[in-house]
PDB file of C-alpha atoms and ligand atoms in Angstrom:
ATOM      1  CA  UNK V 404     -23.553  17.722  -9.538  1.00 81.00           C
ATOM      2  CA  UNK V 405     -19.901  16.679  -9.973  1.00 96.00           C
ATOM      3  CA  UNK V 406     -18.947  13.503 -11.788  1.00 97.00           C
ATOM      4  CA  UNK V 407     -17.530  12.008  -8.567  1.00 98.00           C
ATOM      5  CA  UNK V 408     -20.217  13.034  -6.091  1.00 98.00           C
ATOM      6  CA  UNK V 409     -20.455  10.518  -3.233  1.00 98.00           C
ATOM      7  CA  UNK V 410     -17.144   8.854  -4.123  1.00 98.00           C
ATOM      8  CA  UNK V 411     -14.103   8.542  -1.860  1.00 98.00           C
ATOM      9  CA  UNK V 412     -10.547   8.755  -3.214  1.00 99.00           C
ATOM     10  CA  UNK V 413      -7.121   8.083  -1.733  1.00 99.00           C
ATOM     11  CA  UNK V 414      -4.297   9.915  -3.531  1.00 99.00           C
ATOM     12  CA  UNK V 415      -0.781   8.930  -2.474  1.00 99.00           C
ATOM     13  CA  UNK V 416       1.921  11.605  -2.495  1.00 98.00           C
ATOM     14  CA  UNK V 417      -0.635  14.404  -2.725  1.00 99.00           C
ATOM     15  CA  UNK V 418       1.202  17.049  -0.696  1.00 98.00           C
ATOM     16  CA  UNK V 419       2.655  18.551  -3.855  1.00 98.00           C
ATOM     17  CA  UNK V 420       3.132  18.239  -7.610  1.00 98.00           C
ATOM     18  CA  UNK V 421       0.977  15.978  -9.765  1.00 99.00           C
ATOM     19  CA  UNK V 422      -0.661  14.301  -6.740  1.00 99.00           C
ATOM     20  CA  UNK V 423      -1.793  17.637  -5.266  1.00 99.00           C
ATOM     21  CA  UNK V 424      -3.253  18.649  -8.654  1.00 98.00           C
ATOM     22  CA  UNK V 425      -5.140  15.355  -8.947  1.00 99.00           C
ATOM     23  CA  UNK V 426      -6.448  15.542  -5.347  1.00 99.00           C
ATOM     24  CA  UNK V 427      -7.855  19.047  -5.961  1.00 98.00           C
ATOM     25  CA  UNK V 428      -9.485  18.057  -9.268  1.00 98.00           C
ATOM     26  CA  UNK V 429     -11.105  14.914  -7.824  1.00 98.00           C
ATOM     27  CA  UNK V 430     -12.463  17.032  -4.959  1.00 98.00           C
ATOM     28  CA  UNK V 431     -13.761  19.678  -7.391  1.00 98.00           C
ATOM     29  CA  UNK V 432     -15.851  16.893  -8.991  1.00 98.00           C
ATOM     30  CA  UNK V 433     -17.345  15.989  -5.617  1.00 98.00           C
ATOM     31  CA  UNK V 434     -15.090  13.202  -4.291  1.00 99.00           C
ATOM     32  CA  UNK V 435     -14.024  13.188  -0.636  1.00 98.00           C
ATOM     33  CA  UNK V 436     -10.239  12.948  -0.815  1.00 99.00           C
ATOM     34  CA  UNK V 437      -7.570  11.467   1.424  1.00 99.00           C
ATOM     35  CA  UNK V 438      -4.397  13.486   0.850  1.00 99.00           C
ATOM     36  CA  UNK V 439      -1.511  11.157   1.687  1.00 99.00           C
ATOM     37  CA  UNK V 440       2.015  12.471   2.252  1.00 98.00           C
ATOM     38  CA  UNK V 441       5.324  11.137   3.541  1.00 98.00           C
ATOM     39  CA  UNK V 442       7.006  14.146   5.176  1.00 98.00           C
ATOM     40  CA  UNK V 443       5.387  17.381   3.925  1.00 97.00           C
ATOM     41  CA  UNK V 444       2.651  17.930   6.518  1.00 98.00           C
ATOM     42  CA  UNK V 445       2.446  21.619   5.566  1.00 98.00           C
ATOM     43  CA  UNK V 446       1.970  20.875   1.873  1.00 98.00           C
ATOM     44  CA  UNK V 447      -0.736  18.298   2.606  1.00 98.00           C
ATOM     45  CA  UNK V 448      -2.538  20.693   4.985  1.00 98.00           C
ATOM     46  CA  UNK V 449      -2.444  23.372   2.275  1.00 98.00           C
ATOM     47  CA  UNK V 450      -4.083  21.010  -0.238  1.00 99.00           C
ATOM     48  CA  UNK V 451      -6.758  20.062   2.338  1.00 99.00           C
ATOM     49  CA  UNK V 452      -7.496  23.752   3.131  1.00 98.00           C
ATOM     50  CA  UNK V 453      -7.747  24.626  -0.553  1.00 98.00           C
ATOM     51  CA  UNK V 454     -10.242  21.819  -1.072  1.00 98.00           C
ATOM     52  CA  UNK V 455     -12.233  22.823   2.038  1.00 98.00           C
ATOM     53  CA  UNK V 456     -12.270  26.509   0.988  1.00 98.00           C
ATOM     54  CA  UNK V 457     -14.119  25.463  -2.174  1.00 98.00           C
ATOM     55  CA  UNK V 458     -16.673  23.446  -0.220  1.00 98.00           C
ATOM     56  CA  UNK V 459     -14.989  20.057  -0.722  1.00 98.00           C
ATOM     57  CA  UNK V 460     -14.078  17.317   1.752  1.00 98.00           C
ATOM     58  CA  UNK V 461     -10.515  16.174   2.458  1.00 99.00           C
ATOM     59  CA  UNK V 462      -8.186  14.950   5.198  1.00 98.00           C
ATOM     60  CA  UNK V 463      -4.396  14.655   5.299  1.00 99.00           C
ATOM     61  CA  UNK V 464      -2.945  11.297   6.361  1.00 99.00           C
ATOM     62  CA  UNK V 465       0.778  10.689   6.795  1.00 98.00           C
ATOM     63  CA  UNK V 466       2.163   7.355   5.633  1.00 98.00           C
ATOM     64  CA  UNK V 467       5.163   5.938   3.798  1.00 99.00           C
ATOM     65  CA  UNK V 468       3.730   3.862   0.939  1.00 99.00           C
ATOM     66  CA  UNK V 469       6.660   1.452   1.185  1.00 98.00           C
ATOM     67  CA  UNK V 470       5.815   0.476   4.793  1.00 98.00           C
ATOM     68  CA  UNK V 471       2.981  -2.041   5.152  1.00 98.00           C
ATOM     69  CA  UNK V 472       2.014  -0.823   8.646  1.00 98.00           C
ATOM     70  CA  UNK V 473       1.757   2.803   7.409  1.00 99.00           C
ATOM     71  CA  UNK V 474      -0.347   1.671   4.462  1.00 99.00           C
ATOM     72  CA  UNK V 475      -2.750  -0.227   6.744  1.00 98.00           C
ATOM     73  CA  UNK V 476      -3.095   2.859   8.945  1.00 98.00           C
ATOM     74  CA  UNK V 477      -3.694   5.051   5.861  1.00 98.00           C
ATOM     75  CA  UNK V 478      -6.698   2.978   4.789  1.00 98.00           C
ATOM     76  CA  UNK V 479      -7.972   2.490   8.352  1.00 98.00           C
ATOM     77  CA  UNK V 480      -8.027   6.276   8.858  1.00 98.00           C
ATOM     78  CA  UNK V 481      -9.632   6.814   5.449  1.00 98.00           C
ATOM     79  CA  UNK V 482     -12.367   4.284   6.212  1.00 98.00           C
ATOM     80  CA  UNK V 483     -12.939   5.732   9.700  1.00 98.00           C
ATOM     81  CA  UNK V 484     -13.423   9.240   8.264  1.00 98.00           C
ATOM     82  CA  UNK V 485     -15.220   8.603   4.979  1.00 98.00           C
ATOM     83  CA  UNK V 486     -16.587   5.050   5.398  1.00 98.00           C
ATOM     84  CA  UNK V 487     -15.821   3.659   1.923  1.00 98.00           C
ATOM     85  CA  UNK V 488     -13.286   3.595  -0.929  1.00 98.00           C
ATOM     86  CA  UNK V 489     -13.961   4.051  -4.658  1.00 98.00           C
ATOM     87  CA  UNK V 490     -10.814   5.559  -6.210  1.00 99.00           C
ATOM     88  CA  UNK V 491      -7.099   5.003  -5.610  1.00 99.00           C
ATOM     89  CA  UNK V 492      -4.419   7.128  -7.268  1.00 99.00           C
ATOM     90  CA  UNK V 493      -0.962   5.560  -6.936  1.00 99.00           C
ATOM     91  CA  UNK V 494       0.995   8.768  -7.490  1.00 99.00           C
ATOM     92  CA  UNK V 495       3.701   8.717  -4.753  1.00 99.00           C
ATOM     93  CA  UNK V 496       7.026   8.334  -6.468  1.00 98.00           C
ATOM     94  CA  UNK V 497      10.644   9.410  -6.443  1.00 98.00           C
ATOM     95  CA  UNK V 498      13.043  10.002  -9.310  1.00 98.00           C
ATOM     96  CA  UNK V 499      16.800  10.128  -9.375  1.00 96.00           C
ATOM     97  CA  UNK V 500      18.911   9.907 -12.505  1.00 96.00           C
ATOM     98  CA  UNK V 501      22.382   8.347 -12.723  1.00 97.00           C
ATOM     99  CA  UNK V 502      24.590   6.826 -15.410  1.00 98.00           C
ATOM    100  CA  UNK V 503      25.356   3.111 -15.171  1.00 98.00           C
ATOM    101  CA  UNK V 504      28.661   3.581 -13.344  1.00 98.00           C
ATOM    102  CA  UNK V 505      26.952   5.580 -10.563  1.00 98.00           C
ATOM    103  CA  UNK V 506      24.105   3.160  -9.830  1.00 98.00           C
ATOM    104  CA  UNK V 507      24.286   2.011  -6.217  1.00 98.00           C
ATOM    105  CA  UNK V 508      22.184  -0.307  -4.071  1.00 98.00           C
ATOM    106  CA  UNK V 509      20.745   2.750  -2.343  1.00 98.00           C
ATOM    107  CA  UNK V 510      19.836   4.386  -5.695  1.00 98.00           C
ATOM    108  CA  UNK V 511      18.096   1.181  -6.788  1.00 98.00           C
ATOM    109  CA  UNK V 512      16.340   0.394  -3.521  1.00 98.00           C
ATOM    110  CA  UNK V 513      14.998   3.883  -2.805  1.00 98.00           C
ATOM    111  CA  UNK V 514      13.270   4.089  -6.189  1.00 98.00           C
ATOM    112  CA  UNK V 515      12.037   0.484  -6.356  1.00 99.00           C
ATOM    113  CA  UNK V 516      10.793   0.608  -2.735  1.00 98.00           C
ATOM    114  CA  UNK V 517       8.621   3.663  -3.345  1.00 98.00           C
ATOM    115  CA  UNK V 518       7.654   3.367  -7.008  1.00 99.00           C
ATOM    116  CA  UNK V 519       7.047  -0.397  -7.192  1.00 99.00           C
ATOM    117  CA  UNK V 520       6.775  -1.980  -3.717  1.00 99.00           C
ATOM    118  CA  UNK V 521       4.821   1.068  -2.472  1.00 99.00           C
ATOM    119  CA  UNK V 522       2.359   0.857  -5.358  1.00 99.00           C
ATOM    120  CA  UNK V 523       1.848  -2.874  -4.736  1.00 99.00           C
ATOM    121  CA  UNK V 524       1.368  -2.552  -0.960  1.00 99.00           C
ATOM    122  CA  UNK V 525      -1.099   0.313  -1.382  1.00 99.00           C
ATOM    123  CA  UNK V 526      -3.115  -1.483  -4.075  1.00 99.00           C
ATOM    124  CA  UNK V 527      -3.117  -4.699  -2.021  1.00 98.00           C
ATOM    125  CA  UNK V 528      -4.626  -2.867   0.949  1.00 98.00           C
ATOM    126  CA  UNK V 529      -7.040  -0.829  -1.197  1.00 98.00           C
ATOM    127  CA  UNK V 530      -8.370  -4.010  -2.813  1.00 98.00           C
ATOM    128  CA  UNK V 531      -9.668  -5.067   0.634  1.00 98.00           C
ATOM    129  CA  UNK V 532     -11.590  -1.799   1.037  1.00 98.00           C
ATOM    130  CA  UNK V 533     -13.332  -1.293  -2.326  1.00 98.00           C
ATOM    131  CA  UNK V 534     -17.041  -2.110  -2.090  1.00 97.00           C
ATOM    132  CA  UNK V 535     -19.119  -4.584  -4.120  1.00 97.00           C
ATOM    133  CA  UNK V 536     -19.361  -2.030  -6.955  1.00 97.00           C
ATOM    134  CA  UNK V 537     -15.555  -2.140  -7.319  1.00 98.00           C
ATOM    135  CA  UNK V 538     -13.611   0.998  -8.152  1.00 98.00           C
ATOM    136  CA  UNK V 539     -10.844   2.611 -10.127  1.00 99.00           C
ATOM    137  CA  UNK V 540      -7.092   2.372  -9.553  1.00 99.00           C
ATOM    138  CA  UNK V 541      -5.026   4.969 -11.397  1.00 99.00           C
ATOM    139  CA  UNK V 542      -1.286   4.386 -11.483  1.00 99.00           C
ATOM    140  CA  UNK V 543       1.137   7.145 -12.401  1.00 99.00           C
ATOM    141  CA  UNK V 544       3.753   5.765 -14.770  1.00 99.00           C
ATOM    142  CA  UNK V 545       5.954   7.850 -17.052  1.00 98.00           C
ATOM    143  CA  UNK V 546       6.800   8.393 -20.707  1.00 98.00           C
ATOM    144  CA  UNK V 547      10.301   7.445 -19.513  1.00 98.00           C
ATOM    145  CA  UNK V 548       9.331   3.893 -20.528  1.00 98.00           C
ATOM    146  CA  UNK V 549       9.005   4.870 -24.184  1.00 97.00           C
ATOM    147  CA  UNK V 550      11.681   7.606 -24.265  1.00 97.00           C
ATOM    148  CA  UNK V 551      14.400   5.322 -22.815  1.00 97.00           C
ATOM    149  CA  UNK V 552      16.757   8.194 -22.028  1.00 96.00           C
ATOM    150  CA  UNK V 553      20.398   7.506 -21.107  1.00 97.00           C
ATOM    151  CA  UNK V 554      21.233   7.715 -17.379  1.00 97.00           C
ATOM    152  CA  UNK V 555      17.684   6.840 -16.286  1.00 98.00           C
ATOM    153  CA  UNK V 556      17.990   3.029 -16.116  1.00 98.00           C
ATOM    154  CA  UNK V 557      16.691   2.534 -12.578  1.00 98.00           C
ATOM    155  CA  UNK V 558      13.881   5.115 -12.689  1.00 98.00           C
ATOM    156  CA  UNK V 559      12.781   3.908 -16.126  1.00 98.00           C
ATOM    157  CA  UNK V 560      12.860   0.312 -14.854  1.00 99.00           C
ATOM    158  CA  UNK V 561      10.562   1.241 -11.949  1.00 99.00           C
ATOM    159  CA  UNK V 562       8.081   2.778 -14.381  1.00 99.00           C
ATOM    160  CA  UNK V 563       8.401  -0.215 -16.738  1.00 99.00           C
ATOM    161  CA  UNK V 564       7.356  -2.274 -13.722  1.00 99.00           C
ATOM    162  CA  UNK V 565       4.388   0.074 -13.180  1.00 99.00           C
ATOM    163  CA  UNK V 566       3.301  -0.461 -16.824  1.00 99.00           C
ATOM    164  CA  UNK V 567       3.507  -4.235 -16.345  1.00 99.00           C
ATOM    165  CA  UNK V 568       1.735  -4.222 -12.976  1.00 99.00           C
ATOM    166  CA  UNK V 569      -1.082  -2.114 -14.471  1.00 99.00           C
ATOM    167  CA  UNK V 570      -1.718  -4.801 -17.091  1.00 99.00           C
ATOM    168  CA  UNK V 571      -1.482  -7.696 -14.629  1.00 99.00           C
ATOM    169  CA  UNK V 572      -3.695  -6.159 -11.943  1.00 99.00           C
ATOM    170  CA  UNK V 573      -6.265  -5.037 -14.524  1.00 99.00           C
ATOM    171  CA  UNK V 574      -6.855  -8.734 -15.205  1.00 99.00           C
ATOM    172  CA  UNK V 575      -6.427  -9.897 -11.612  1.00 98.00           C
ATOM    173  CA  UNK V 576      -8.842  -7.356 -10.102  1.00 98.00           C
ATOM    174  CA  UNK V 577     -11.425  -7.336 -12.925  1.00 98.00           C
ATOM    175  CA  UNK V 578     -13.603  -9.997 -11.222  1.00 98.00           C
ATOM    176  CA  UNK V 579     -13.987  -7.528  -8.317  1.00 98.00           C
ATOM    177  CA  UNK V 580     -15.020  -4.779 -10.807  1.00 98.00           C
ATOM    178  CA  UNK V 581     -11.824  -2.877  -9.991  1.00 98.00           C
ATOM    179  CA  UNK V 582     -10.432  -1.171 -13.093  1.00 99.00           C
ATOM    180  CA  UNK V 583      -6.681  -0.460 -13.239  1.00 99.00           C
ATOM    181  CA  UNK V 584      -5.230   2.064 -15.688  1.00 99.00           C
ATOM    182  CA  UNK V 585      -2.083   4.151 -15.882  1.00 99.00           C
ATOM    183  CA  UNK V 586      -1.436   7.781 -16.731  1.00 99.00           C
ATOM    184  CA  UNK V 587       2.056   8.155 -18.154  1.00 98.00           C
ATOM    185  CA  UNK V 588       3.003  11.840 -17.988  1.00 98.00           C
ATOM    186  CA  UNK V 589       5.767  13.488 -19.984  1.00 98.00           C
ATOM    187  CA  UNK V 590       7.777  16.270 -18.339  1.00 97.00           C
ATOM    188  CA  UNK V 591       5.672  18.082 -15.724  1.00 98.00           C
ATOM    189  CA  UNK V 592       6.774  21.137 -13.766  1.00 97.00           C
ATOM    190  CA  UNK V 593       6.463  20.137 -10.097  1.00 98.00           C
ATOM    191  CA  UNK V 594       8.239  20.777  -6.808  1.00 97.00           C
ATOM    192  CA  UNK V 595      10.175  17.532  -7.356  1.00 97.00           C
ATOM    193  CA  UNK V 596      11.358  18.601 -10.804  1.00 96.00           C
ATOM    194  CA  UNK V 597      12.380  22.006  -9.402  1.00 96.00           C
ATOM    195  CA  UNK V 598      14.267  20.314  -6.549  1.00 95.00           C
ATOM    196  CA  UNK V 599      16.171  18.223  -9.080  1.00 93.00           C
ATOM    197  CA  UNK V 600      17.289  21.464 -10.783  1.00 93.00           C
ATOM    198  CA  UNK V 601      15.893  20.512 -14.207  1.00 91.00           C
ATOM    199  CA  UNK V 602      13.982  23.734 -14.893  1.00 93.00           C
ATOM    200  CA  UNK V 603      16.025  26.146 -17.025  1.00 91.00           C
ATOM    201  CA  UNK V 604      18.604  23.512 -18.038  1.00 93.00           C
ATOM    202  CA  UNK V 605      19.438  22.107 -21.491  1.00 92.00           C
ATOM    203  CA  UNK V 606      17.633  18.921 -20.388  1.00 90.00           C
ATOM    204  CA  UNK V 607      14.386  20.887 -19.999  1.00 93.00           C
ATOM    205  CA  UNK V 608      14.955  22.673 -23.330  1.00 94.00           C
ATOM    206  CA  UNK V 609      15.533  19.324 -25.037  1.00 93.00           C
ATOM    207  CA  UNK V 610      12.396  17.845 -23.442  1.00 94.00           C
ATOM    208  CA  UNK V 611      10.339  20.829 -24.606  1.00 96.00           C
ATOM    209  CA  UNK V 612      11.817  20.593 -28.112  1.00 96.00           C
ATOM    210  CA  UNK V 613      10.827  16.899 -28.270  1.00 96.00           C
ATOM    211  CA  UNK V 614       7.269  17.660 -27.078  1.00 97.00           C
ATOM    212  CA  UNK V 615       5.033  18.221 -30.131  1.00 98.00           C
ATOM    213  CA  UNK V 616       2.766  20.619 -28.205  1.00 98.00           C
ATOM    214  CA  UNK V 617       5.892  22.637 -27.421  1.00 97.00           C
ATOM    215  CA  UNK V 618       5.988  23.154 -23.651  1.00 97.00           C
ATOM    216  CA  UNK V 619       6.554  21.370 -20.374  1.00 97.00           C
ATOM    217  CA  UNK V 620       3.368  20.019 -18.748  1.00 98.00           C
ATOM    218  CA  UNK V 621       1.663  21.311 -15.607  1.00 98.00           C
ATOM    219  CA  UNK V 622      -0.192  19.271 -12.955  1.00 98.00           C
ATOM    220  CA  UNK V 623      -3.432  20.724 -14.377  1.00 98.00           C
ATOM    221  CA  UNK V 624      -2.687  19.002 -17.703  1.00 98.00           C
ATOM    222  CA  UNK V 625      -2.667  15.629 -15.936  1.00 99.00           C
ATOM    223  CA  UNK V 626      -5.503  15.998 -13.412  1.00 98.00           C
ATOM    224  CA  UNK V 627      -8.488  16.007 -15.856  1.00 98.00           C
ATOM    225  CA  UNK V 628      -7.357  12.637 -17.224  1.00 99.00           C
ATOM    226  CA  UNK V 629      -7.334  11.270 -13.657  1.00 99.00           C
ATOM    227  CA  UNK V 630     -10.911  12.576 -13.227  1.00 99.00           C
ATOM    228  CA  UNK V 631     -11.875  10.766 -16.448  1.00 98.00           C
ATOM    229  CA  UNK V 632     -10.260   7.495 -15.302  1.00 99.00           C
ATOM    230  CA  UNK V 633     -11.887   7.821 -11.868  1.00 99.00           C
ATOM    231  CA  UNK V 634     -15.348   8.375 -13.339  1.00 98.00           C
ATOM    232  CA  UNK V 635     -17.842   6.090 -15.054  1.00 97.00           C
ATOM    233  CA  UNK V 636     -16.967   7.864 -18.343  1.00 98.00           C
ATOM    234  CA  UNK V 637     -14.042   5.409 -18.511  1.00 98.00           C
ATOM    235  CA  UNK V 638     -16.089   2.448 -17.241  1.00 98.00           C
ATOM    236  CA  UNK V 639     -15.096   0.235 -20.205  1.00 98.00           C
ATOM    237  CA  UNK V 640     -11.360   0.961 -19.865  1.00 98.00           C
ATOM    238  CA  UNK V 641      -9.003  -1.249 -17.926  1.00 99.00           C
ATOM    239  CA  UNK V 642      -5.336  -2.128 -18.378  1.00 99.00           C
ATOM    240  CA  UNK V 643      -4.729   1.004 -20.480  1.00 98.00           C
ATOM    241  CA  UNK V 644      -1.548   3.102 -20.414  1.00 98.00           C
ATOM    242  CA  UNK V 645      -2.453   6.663 -21.411  1.00 98.00           C
ATOM    243  CA  UNK V 646       0.410   8.932 -22.436  1.00 98.00           C
ATOM    244  CA  UNK V 647      -0.482  12.394 -21.100  1.00 98.00           C
ATOM    245  CA  UNK V 648       2.494  14.208 -22.464  1.00 98.00           C
ATOM    246  CA  UNK V 649       1.707  16.775 -25.155  1.00 98.00           C
ATOM    247  CA  UNK V 650       2.686  14.085 -27.648  1.00 98.00           C
ATOM    248  CA  UNK V 651       6.122  13.356 -26.105  1.00 97.00           C
ATOM    249  CA  UNK V 652       7.131   9.710 -26.560  1.00 92.00           C
TER     250      UNK V 652
HETATM  251  P1  NAP U1675       7.049  15.562  -6.374  1.00 85.74           P
HETATM  252  O1  NAP U1675       6.740  16.972  -6.719  1.00 85.74           O
HETATM  253  O2  NAP U1675       8.435  15.216  -5.936  1.00 85.74           O
HETATM  254  O3  NAP U1675       6.023  15.038  -5.271  1.00 85.74           O
HETATM  255  C1  NAP U1675       6.146  13.708  -4.843  1.00 85.74           C
HETATM  256  C2  NAP U1675       5.055  13.366  -3.865  1.00 85.74           C
HETATM  257  O4  NAP U1675       5.211  11.975  -3.508  1.00 85.74           O
HETATM  258  C3  NAP U1675       5.124  14.156  -2.577  1.00 85.74           C
HETATM  259  O5  NAP U1675       3.817  14.414  -2.122  1.00 85.74           O
HETATM  260  C4  NAP U1675       5.837  13.202  -1.623  1.00 85.74           C
HETATM  261  O6  NAP U1675       5.473  13.386  -0.259  1.00 85.74           O
HETATM  262  C5  NAP U1675       5.281  11.879  -2.090  1.00 85.74           C
HETATM  263  N1  NAP U1675       6.114  10.746  -1.702  1.00 85.74           N
HETATM  264  C6  NAP U1675       7.400  10.457  -2.033  1.00 85.74           C
HETATM  265  N2  NAP U1675       7.785   9.318  -1.455  1.00 85.74           N
HETATM  266  C7  NAP U1675       6.716   8.857  -0.746  1.00 85.74           C
HETATM  267  C8  NAP U1675       6.483   7.735   0.069  1.00 85.74           C
HETATM  268  N3  NAP U1675       7.442   6.816   0.284  1.00 85.74           N
HETATM  269  N4  NAP U1675       5.261   7.593   0.658  1.00 85.74           N
HETATM  270  C9  NAP U1675       4.289   8.499   0.450  1.00 85.74           C
HETATM  271  N5  NAP U1675       4.446   9.594  -0.313  1.00 85.74           N
HETATM  272  C10 NAP U1675       5.656   9.758  -0.903  1.00 85.74           C
HETATM  273  O7  NAP U1675       6.757  14.572  -7.605  1.00 85.74           O
HETATM  274  P2  NAP U1675       5.945  14.765  -8.985  1.00 85.74           P
HETATM  275  O8  NAP U1675       6.859  15.350  -9.977  1.00 85.74           O
HETATM  276  O9  NAP U1675       4.631  15.391  -8.710  1.00 85.74           O
HETATM  277  O10 NAP U1675       5.742  13.232  -9.398  1.00 85.74           O
HETATM  278  C11 NAP U1675       4.616  12.501  -8.963  1.00 85.74           C
HETATM  279  C12 NAP U1675       4.557  11.176  -9.724  1.00 85.74           C
HETATM  280  O11 NAP U1675       4.540  11.421 -11.126  1.00 85.74           O
HETATM  281  C13 NAP U1675       5.740  10.253  -9.475  1.00 85.74           C
HETATM  282  O12 NAP U1675       5.289   8.910  -9.454  1.00 85.74           O
HETATM  283  C14 NAP U1675       6.625  10.499 -10.675  1.00 85.74           C
HETATM  284  O13 NAP U1675       7.475   9.417 -10.954  1.00 85.74           O
HETATM  285  C15 NAP U1675       5.581  10.703 -11.753  1.00 85.74           C
HETATM  286  N6  NAP U1675       6.031  11.453 -12.926  1.00 85.74           N
HETATM  287  C16 NAP U1675       6.485  12.738 -12.789  1.00 85.74           C
HETATM  288  C17 NAP U1675       6.888  13.428 -13.928  1.00 85.74           C
HETATM  289  C18 NAP U1675       7.387  14.847 -13.850  1.00 85.74           C
HETATM  290  O14 NAP U1675       7.963  15.326 -14.857  1.00 85.74           O
HETATM  291  N7  NAP U1675       7.166  15.572 -12.768  1.00 85.74           N
HETATM  292  C19 NAP U1675       6.845  12.796 -15.176  1.00 85.74           C
HETATM  293  C20 NAP U1675       6.388  11.490 -15.269  1.00 85.74           C
HETATM  294  C21 NAP U1675       5.978  10.828 -14.135  1.00 85.74           C
HETATM  295  P3  NAP U1675       6.366  14.302   0.746  1.00 85.74           P
HETATM  296  O15 NAP U1675       6.562  15.606   0.058  1.00 85.74           O
HETATM  297  O16 NAP U1675       5.535  14.391   1.967  1.00 85.74           O
HETATM  298  O17 NAP U1675       7.653  13.585   0.947  1.00 85.74           O
END
């Protein structure tokens, strides 16, 4: 029997990248998974079919994490289909890099809306749906907050906020037996990273050179840690920030 048999998980931004990897791994351990996406219906459907082809349970639900009405619908549909909630993975996020002189209101708002407001709205709604046994919230931060690279001020600030929110909500939600931890990945090869044009550049080479284990990460490097944080194996952990980065800091 899988470690997450009988559990229900919502994974935001699971149509691709790290979120898709986590959704598939949670399902492989027996969880029924809600695969949230913003615009990539095809990607989300692919993740759902892959899970179903291995005997797992999943549905795709569209919803912008930064819109309260979408978030309410996401959890209403999840509850209607699977009847409960045990695990939330706050993975949906966007990244855009710019030096100080190029920071605009749009650059700031897009990243803060999704990475910080979205995470808060989703967790707020999820907190209403966890049962009396509580649950596990897994935020996806970033090693950006310890690397402090030039030209990443806004993105790094959003992930600094995620680190802080993880610590605050771990205390705030503990009375409801809801644990809140963060996975902070280093560089991970995903559709988003490809779209940004990082792969094959000097930036990627530099990142790899600074990674003690000597390569860029893959979604499958991150997903087992999410399974651990979702399961009772981590039942005495809350408020932790776990760098999952091949040693990159
Ligand atoms: P990705 O390949 O670009 O995928 C992003 C996912 O988030 C997609 O499923 C996308 O959905 C979804 N999304 C974006 N905005 C959304 C919104 N407003 N509402 C709902 N879903 C939304 O990204 P990734 O590289 O896997 O990154 C995932 C997370 O890991 C992010 O929080 C990122 O900051 C963090 N992270 C990534 C790395 C890395 O090197 N890749 C390193 C550290 C941390 P649609 O496709 O449907 O729009």
